[in-house]
PDB file of C-alpha atoms in Angstrom:
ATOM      1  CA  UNK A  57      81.723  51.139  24.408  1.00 48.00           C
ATOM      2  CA  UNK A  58      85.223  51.913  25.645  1.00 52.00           C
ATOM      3  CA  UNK A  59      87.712  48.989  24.919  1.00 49.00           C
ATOM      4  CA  UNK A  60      89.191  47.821  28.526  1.00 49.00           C
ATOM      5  CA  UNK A  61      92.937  48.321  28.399  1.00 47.00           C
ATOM      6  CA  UNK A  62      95.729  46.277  31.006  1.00 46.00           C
ATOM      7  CA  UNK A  63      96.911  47.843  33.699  1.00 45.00           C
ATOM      8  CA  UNK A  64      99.965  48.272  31.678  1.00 43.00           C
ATOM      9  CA  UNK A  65      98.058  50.572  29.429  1.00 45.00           C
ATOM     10  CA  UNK A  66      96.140  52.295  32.337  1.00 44.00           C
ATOM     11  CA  UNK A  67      99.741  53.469  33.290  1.00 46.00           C
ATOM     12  CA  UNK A  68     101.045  54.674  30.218  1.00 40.00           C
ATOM     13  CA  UNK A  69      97.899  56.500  29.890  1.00 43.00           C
ATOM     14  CA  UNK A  70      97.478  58.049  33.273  1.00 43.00           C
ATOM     15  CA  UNK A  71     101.603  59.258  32.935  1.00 41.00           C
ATOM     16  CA  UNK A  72     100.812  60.612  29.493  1.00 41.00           C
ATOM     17  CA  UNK A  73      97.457  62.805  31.442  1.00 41.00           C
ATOM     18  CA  UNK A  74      99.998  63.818  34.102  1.00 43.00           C
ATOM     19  CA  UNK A  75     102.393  65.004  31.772  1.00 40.00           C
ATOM     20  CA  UNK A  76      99.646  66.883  29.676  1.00 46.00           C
ATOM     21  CA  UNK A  77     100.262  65.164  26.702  1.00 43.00           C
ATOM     22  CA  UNK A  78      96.925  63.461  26.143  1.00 43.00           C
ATOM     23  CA  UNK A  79      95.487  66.525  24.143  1.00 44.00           C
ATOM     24  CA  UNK A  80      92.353  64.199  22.247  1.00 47.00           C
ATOM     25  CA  UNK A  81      89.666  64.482  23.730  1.00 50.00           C
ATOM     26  CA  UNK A  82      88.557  60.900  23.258  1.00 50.00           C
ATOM     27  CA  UNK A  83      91.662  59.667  24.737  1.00 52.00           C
ATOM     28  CA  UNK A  84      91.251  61.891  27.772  1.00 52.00           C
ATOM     29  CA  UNK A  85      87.505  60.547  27.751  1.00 54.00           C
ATOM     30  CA  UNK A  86      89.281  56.919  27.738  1.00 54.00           C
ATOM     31  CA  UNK A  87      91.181  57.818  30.506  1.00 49.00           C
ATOM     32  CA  UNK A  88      89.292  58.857  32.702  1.00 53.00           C
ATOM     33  CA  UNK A  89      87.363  56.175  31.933  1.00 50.00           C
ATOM     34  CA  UNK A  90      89.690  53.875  33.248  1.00 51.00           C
ATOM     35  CA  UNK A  91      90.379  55.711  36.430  1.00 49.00           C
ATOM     36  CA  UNK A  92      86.824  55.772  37.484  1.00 44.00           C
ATOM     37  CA  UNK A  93      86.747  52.205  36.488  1.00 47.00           C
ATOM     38  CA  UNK A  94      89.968  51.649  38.591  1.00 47.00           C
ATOM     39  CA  UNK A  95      88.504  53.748  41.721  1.00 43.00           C
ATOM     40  CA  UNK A  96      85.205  52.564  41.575  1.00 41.00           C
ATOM     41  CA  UNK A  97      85.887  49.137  40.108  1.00 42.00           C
ATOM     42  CA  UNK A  98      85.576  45.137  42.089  1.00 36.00           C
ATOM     43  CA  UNK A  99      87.158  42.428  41.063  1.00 38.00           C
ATOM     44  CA  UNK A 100      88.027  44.046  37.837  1.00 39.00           C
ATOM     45  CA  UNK A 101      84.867  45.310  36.629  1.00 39.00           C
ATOM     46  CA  UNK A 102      83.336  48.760  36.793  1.00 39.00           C
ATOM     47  CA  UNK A 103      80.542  48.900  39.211  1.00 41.00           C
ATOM     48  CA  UNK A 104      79.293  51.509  36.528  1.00 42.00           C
ATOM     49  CA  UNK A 105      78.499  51.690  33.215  1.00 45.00           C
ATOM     50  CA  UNK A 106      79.464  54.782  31.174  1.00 46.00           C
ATOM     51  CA  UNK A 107      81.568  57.555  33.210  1.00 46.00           C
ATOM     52  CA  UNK A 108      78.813  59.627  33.466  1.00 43.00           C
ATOM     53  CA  UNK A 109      77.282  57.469  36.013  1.00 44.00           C
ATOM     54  CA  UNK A 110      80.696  57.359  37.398  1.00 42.00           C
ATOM     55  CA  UNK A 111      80.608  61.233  37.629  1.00 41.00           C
ATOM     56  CA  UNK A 112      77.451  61.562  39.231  1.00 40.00           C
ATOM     57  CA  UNK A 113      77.947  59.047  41.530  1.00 39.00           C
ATOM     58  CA  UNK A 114      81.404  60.877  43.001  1.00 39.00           C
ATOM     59  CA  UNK A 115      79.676  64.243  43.135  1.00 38.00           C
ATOM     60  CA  UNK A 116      75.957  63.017  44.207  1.00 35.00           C
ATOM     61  CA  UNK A 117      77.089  64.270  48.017  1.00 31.00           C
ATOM     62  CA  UNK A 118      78.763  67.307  47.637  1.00 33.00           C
ATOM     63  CA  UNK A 119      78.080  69.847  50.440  1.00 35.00           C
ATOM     64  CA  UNK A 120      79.954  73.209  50.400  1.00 34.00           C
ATOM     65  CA  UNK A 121      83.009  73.244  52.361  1.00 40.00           C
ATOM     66  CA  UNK A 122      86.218  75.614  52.668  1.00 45.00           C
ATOM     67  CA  UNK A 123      89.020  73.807  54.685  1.00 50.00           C
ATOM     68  CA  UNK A 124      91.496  76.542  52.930  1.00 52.00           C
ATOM     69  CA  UNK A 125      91.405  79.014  55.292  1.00 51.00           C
ATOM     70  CA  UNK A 126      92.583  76.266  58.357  1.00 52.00           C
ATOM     71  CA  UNK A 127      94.853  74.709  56.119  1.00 53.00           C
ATOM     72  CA  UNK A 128      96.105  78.376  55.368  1.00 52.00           C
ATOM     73  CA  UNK A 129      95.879  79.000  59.344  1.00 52.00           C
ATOM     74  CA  UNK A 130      98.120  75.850  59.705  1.00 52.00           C
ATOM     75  CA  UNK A 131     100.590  76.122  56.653  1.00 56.00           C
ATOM     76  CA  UNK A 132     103.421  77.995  56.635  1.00 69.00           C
ATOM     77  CA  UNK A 133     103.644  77.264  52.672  1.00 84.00           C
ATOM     78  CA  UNK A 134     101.599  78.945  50.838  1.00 93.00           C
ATOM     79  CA  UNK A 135     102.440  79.066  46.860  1.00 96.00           C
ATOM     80  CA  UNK A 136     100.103  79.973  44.256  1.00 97.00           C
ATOM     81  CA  UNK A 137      98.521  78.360  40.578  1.00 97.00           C
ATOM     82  CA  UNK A 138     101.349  78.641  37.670  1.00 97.00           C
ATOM     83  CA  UNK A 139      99.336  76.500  34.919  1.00 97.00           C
ATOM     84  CA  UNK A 140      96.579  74.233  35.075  1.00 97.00           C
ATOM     85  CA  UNK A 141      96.443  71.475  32.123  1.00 96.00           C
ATOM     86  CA  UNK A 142      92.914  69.343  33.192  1.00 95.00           C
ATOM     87  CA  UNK A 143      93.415  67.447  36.151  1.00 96.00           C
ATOM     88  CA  UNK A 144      97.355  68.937  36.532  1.00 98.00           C
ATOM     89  CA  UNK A 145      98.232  71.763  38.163  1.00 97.00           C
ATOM     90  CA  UNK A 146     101.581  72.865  38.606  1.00 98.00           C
ATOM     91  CA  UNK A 147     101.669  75.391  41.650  1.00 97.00           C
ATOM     92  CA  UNK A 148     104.834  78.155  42.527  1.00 97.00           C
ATOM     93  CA  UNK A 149     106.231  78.548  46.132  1.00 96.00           C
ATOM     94  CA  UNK A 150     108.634  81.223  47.464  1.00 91.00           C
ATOM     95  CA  UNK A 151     110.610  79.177  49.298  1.00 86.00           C
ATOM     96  CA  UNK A 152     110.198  75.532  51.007  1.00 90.00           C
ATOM     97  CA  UNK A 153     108.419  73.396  48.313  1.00 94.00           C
ATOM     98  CA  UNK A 154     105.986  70.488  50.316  1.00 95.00           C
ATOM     99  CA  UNK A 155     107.150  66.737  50.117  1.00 95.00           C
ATOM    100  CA  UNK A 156     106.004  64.677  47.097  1.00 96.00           C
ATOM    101  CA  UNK A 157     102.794  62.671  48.046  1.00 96.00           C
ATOM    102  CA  UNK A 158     101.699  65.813  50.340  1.00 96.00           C
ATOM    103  CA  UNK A 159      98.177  67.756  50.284  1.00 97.00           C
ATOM    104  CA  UNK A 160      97.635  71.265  48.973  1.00 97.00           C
ATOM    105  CA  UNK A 161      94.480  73.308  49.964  1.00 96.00           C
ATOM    106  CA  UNK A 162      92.906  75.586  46.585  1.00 96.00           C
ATOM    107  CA  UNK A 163      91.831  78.409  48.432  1.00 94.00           C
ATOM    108  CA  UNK A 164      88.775  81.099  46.883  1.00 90.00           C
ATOM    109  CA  UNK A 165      86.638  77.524  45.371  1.00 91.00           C
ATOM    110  CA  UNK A 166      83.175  76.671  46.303  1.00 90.00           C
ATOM    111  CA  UNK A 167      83.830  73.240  47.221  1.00 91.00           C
ATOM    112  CA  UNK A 168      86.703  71.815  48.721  1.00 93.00           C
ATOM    113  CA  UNK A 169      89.625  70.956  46.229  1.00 96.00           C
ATOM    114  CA  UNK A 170      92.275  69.320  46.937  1.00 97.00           C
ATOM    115  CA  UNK A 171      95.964  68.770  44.855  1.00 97.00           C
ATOM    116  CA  UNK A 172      98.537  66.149  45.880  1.00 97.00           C
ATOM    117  CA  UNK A 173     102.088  66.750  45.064  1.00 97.00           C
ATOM    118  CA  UNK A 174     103.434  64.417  42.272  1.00 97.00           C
ATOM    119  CA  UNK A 175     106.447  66.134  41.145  1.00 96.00           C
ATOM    120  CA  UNK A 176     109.026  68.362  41.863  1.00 96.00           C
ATOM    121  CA  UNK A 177     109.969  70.422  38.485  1.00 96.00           C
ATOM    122  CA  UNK A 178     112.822  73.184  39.880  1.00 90.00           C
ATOM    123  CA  UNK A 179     112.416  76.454  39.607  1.00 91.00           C
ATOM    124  CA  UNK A 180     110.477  76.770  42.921  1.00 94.00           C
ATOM    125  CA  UNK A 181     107.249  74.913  41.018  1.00 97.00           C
ATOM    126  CA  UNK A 182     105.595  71.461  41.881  1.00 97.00           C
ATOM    127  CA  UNK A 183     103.362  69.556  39.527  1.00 98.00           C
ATOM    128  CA  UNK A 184     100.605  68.477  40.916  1.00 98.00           C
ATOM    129  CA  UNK A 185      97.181  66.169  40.181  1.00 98.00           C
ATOM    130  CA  UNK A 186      93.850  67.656  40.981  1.00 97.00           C
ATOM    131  CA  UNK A 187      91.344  65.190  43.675  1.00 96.00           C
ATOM    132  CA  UNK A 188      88.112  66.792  41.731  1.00 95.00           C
ATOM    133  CA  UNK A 189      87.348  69.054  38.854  1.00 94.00           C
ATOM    134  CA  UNK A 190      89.536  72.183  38.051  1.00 95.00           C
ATOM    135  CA  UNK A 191      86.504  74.614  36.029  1.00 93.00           C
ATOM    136  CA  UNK A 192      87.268  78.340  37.206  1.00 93.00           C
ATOM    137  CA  UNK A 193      91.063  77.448  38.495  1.00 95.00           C
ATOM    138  CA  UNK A 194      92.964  80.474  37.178  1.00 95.00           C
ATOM    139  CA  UNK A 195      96.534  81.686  37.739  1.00 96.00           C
ATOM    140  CA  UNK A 196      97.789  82.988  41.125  1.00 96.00           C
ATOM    141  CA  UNK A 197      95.221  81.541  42.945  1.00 96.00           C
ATOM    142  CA  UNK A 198      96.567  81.010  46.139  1.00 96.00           C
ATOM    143  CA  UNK A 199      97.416  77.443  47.425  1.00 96.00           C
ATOM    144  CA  UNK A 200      98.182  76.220  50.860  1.00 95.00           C
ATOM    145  CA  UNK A 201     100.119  73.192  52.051  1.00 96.00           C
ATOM    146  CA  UNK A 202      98.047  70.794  54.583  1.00 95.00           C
ATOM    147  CA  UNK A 203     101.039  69.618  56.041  1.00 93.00           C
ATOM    148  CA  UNK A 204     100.308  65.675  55.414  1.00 94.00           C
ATOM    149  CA  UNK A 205      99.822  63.002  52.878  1.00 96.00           C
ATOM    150  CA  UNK A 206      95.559  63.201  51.911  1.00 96.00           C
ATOM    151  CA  UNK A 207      94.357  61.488  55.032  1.00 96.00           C
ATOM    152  CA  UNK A 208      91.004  59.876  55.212  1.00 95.00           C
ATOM    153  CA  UNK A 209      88.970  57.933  58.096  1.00 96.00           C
ATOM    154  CA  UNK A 210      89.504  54.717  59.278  1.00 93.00           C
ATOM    155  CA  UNK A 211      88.029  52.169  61.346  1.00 92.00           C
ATOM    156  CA  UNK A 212      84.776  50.530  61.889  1.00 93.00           C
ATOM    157  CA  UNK A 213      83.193  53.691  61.998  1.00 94.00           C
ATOM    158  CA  UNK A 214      83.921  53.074  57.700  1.00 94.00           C
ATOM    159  CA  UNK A 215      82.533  50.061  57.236  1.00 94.00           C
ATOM    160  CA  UNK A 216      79.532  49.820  54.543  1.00 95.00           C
ATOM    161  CA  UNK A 217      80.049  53.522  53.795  1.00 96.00           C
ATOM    162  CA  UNK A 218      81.704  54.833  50.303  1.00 96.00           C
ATOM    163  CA  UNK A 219      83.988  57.838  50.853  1.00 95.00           C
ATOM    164  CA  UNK A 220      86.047  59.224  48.036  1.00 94.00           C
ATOM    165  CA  UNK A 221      89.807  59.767  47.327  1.00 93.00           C
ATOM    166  CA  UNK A 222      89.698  62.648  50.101  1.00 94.00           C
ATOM    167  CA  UNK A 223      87.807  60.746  53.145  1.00 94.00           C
ATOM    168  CA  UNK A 224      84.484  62.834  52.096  1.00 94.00           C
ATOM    169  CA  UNK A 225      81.662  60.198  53.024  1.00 95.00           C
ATOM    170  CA  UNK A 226      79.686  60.355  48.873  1.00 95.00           C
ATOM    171  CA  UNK A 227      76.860  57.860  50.161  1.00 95.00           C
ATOM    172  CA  UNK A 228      74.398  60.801  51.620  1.00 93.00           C
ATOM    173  CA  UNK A 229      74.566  59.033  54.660  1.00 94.00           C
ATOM    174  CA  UNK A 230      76.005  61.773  56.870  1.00 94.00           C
ATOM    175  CA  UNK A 231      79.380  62.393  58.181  1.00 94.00           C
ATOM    176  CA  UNK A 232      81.717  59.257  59.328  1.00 95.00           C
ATOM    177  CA  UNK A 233      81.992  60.164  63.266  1.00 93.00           C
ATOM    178  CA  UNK A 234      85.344  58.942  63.770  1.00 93.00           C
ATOM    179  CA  UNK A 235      88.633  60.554  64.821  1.00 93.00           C
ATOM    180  CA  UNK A 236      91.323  57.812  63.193  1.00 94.00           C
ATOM    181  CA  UNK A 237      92.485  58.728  60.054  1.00 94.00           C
ATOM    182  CA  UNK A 238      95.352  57.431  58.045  1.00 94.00           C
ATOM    183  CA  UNK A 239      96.978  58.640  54.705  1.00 94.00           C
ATOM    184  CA  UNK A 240      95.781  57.072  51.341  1.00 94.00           C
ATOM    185  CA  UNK A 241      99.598  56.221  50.259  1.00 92.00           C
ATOM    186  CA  UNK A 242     100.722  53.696  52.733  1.00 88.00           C
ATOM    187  CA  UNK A 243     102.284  50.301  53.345  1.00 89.00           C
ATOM    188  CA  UNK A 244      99.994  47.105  52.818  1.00 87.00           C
ATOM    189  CA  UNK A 245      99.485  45.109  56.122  1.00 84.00           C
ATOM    190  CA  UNK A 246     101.624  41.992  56.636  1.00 91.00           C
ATOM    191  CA  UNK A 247      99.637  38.743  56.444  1.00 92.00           C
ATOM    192  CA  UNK A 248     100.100  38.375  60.208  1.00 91.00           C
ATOM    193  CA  UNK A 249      98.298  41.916  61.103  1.00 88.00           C
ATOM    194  CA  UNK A 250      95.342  40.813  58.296  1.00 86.00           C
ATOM    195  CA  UNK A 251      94.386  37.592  60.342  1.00 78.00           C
TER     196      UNK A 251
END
């Protein structure tokens, strides 16, 4: 079994994948390990046992979807794929780079993938972390900015159903039929809104 590490660890781990440094593949194993663990994880504990449970668990609802071409409809950024190292991408614009924390759209993939903005390196170039798997990403791919942090549903309309890290309902239960969503990166609510 894989040794459970602090949260300490977990960090230096997950900035040493973002930088593309982790090049073992038993340390990449390990961490993604502990991000599944981390996502899918109560109280501490993984709710699953090996991350290939994990794995199929995130992808057991996984219809085909292309929200690139409205995100391309909507975006007046468009940039395309410079390097892909596993689960970073760094992506090229021509002019306006997107905020950090924002959503970019992978156009020409089978199912929807999305990229959040981590970094800004210069040059005209972001780096960026991939939401799902990056198989077949090549260069000059085109990207497309969404416009807004990665926004997924809220309300009661959520209760008892298990989305993923892009508001994409993963419990074959059918769509969440709600119009409120909120981004994932936001403030905590103050102990007076939680009672």
């Amino acid at each position: 079994g894989i040794k459970k590490k602090s949260t300490n660890e977990r960090g230096v781990f997950f900035t040493a994948l973002f930088l593309g440094l982790v090049t073992c593949e038993r340390e990449r194993e390990r961490v993604q390990h502990a991000m599944l663990a981390g996502l899918l994880g109560f109280g501490g504990r993984s709710l699953l046992a090996t991350p290939k449970q994990a794995a199929l668990a995130a992808f057991a609802y996984s219809p085909v979807r292309s929200f690139a071409a409205a995100a391309a409809a909507s975006s007046k950024i468009r940039g395309k794929i410079t390097q892909v190292i596993g689960a970073v991408v760094d992506v090229q614009f021509e002019n306006e780079l997107p905020p950090i924390l924002n959503a970019l759209e992978v156009a020409g993939t089978e199912n929807r993938l999305v990229l959040e903005v981590a970094q800004h390196l210069g040059e005209n170039t972001v780096r960026t972390i991939a939401m799902d798997g990056t198989d077949g990403l090549v260069r000059g791919q085109k990207v497309y900015d969404t416009g807004s942090p990665i926004m997924v549903p809220v309300g009661s309309e959520t209760l008892g159903r298990i989305i993923n890290v892009i508001g994409e309902p993963i419990d074959q239960r059918g769509p969440i039929n709600t119009d409120k969503r909120a981004p994932i990166h936001a403030e905590a609510p103050t102990f007076a809104e939680q009672s």
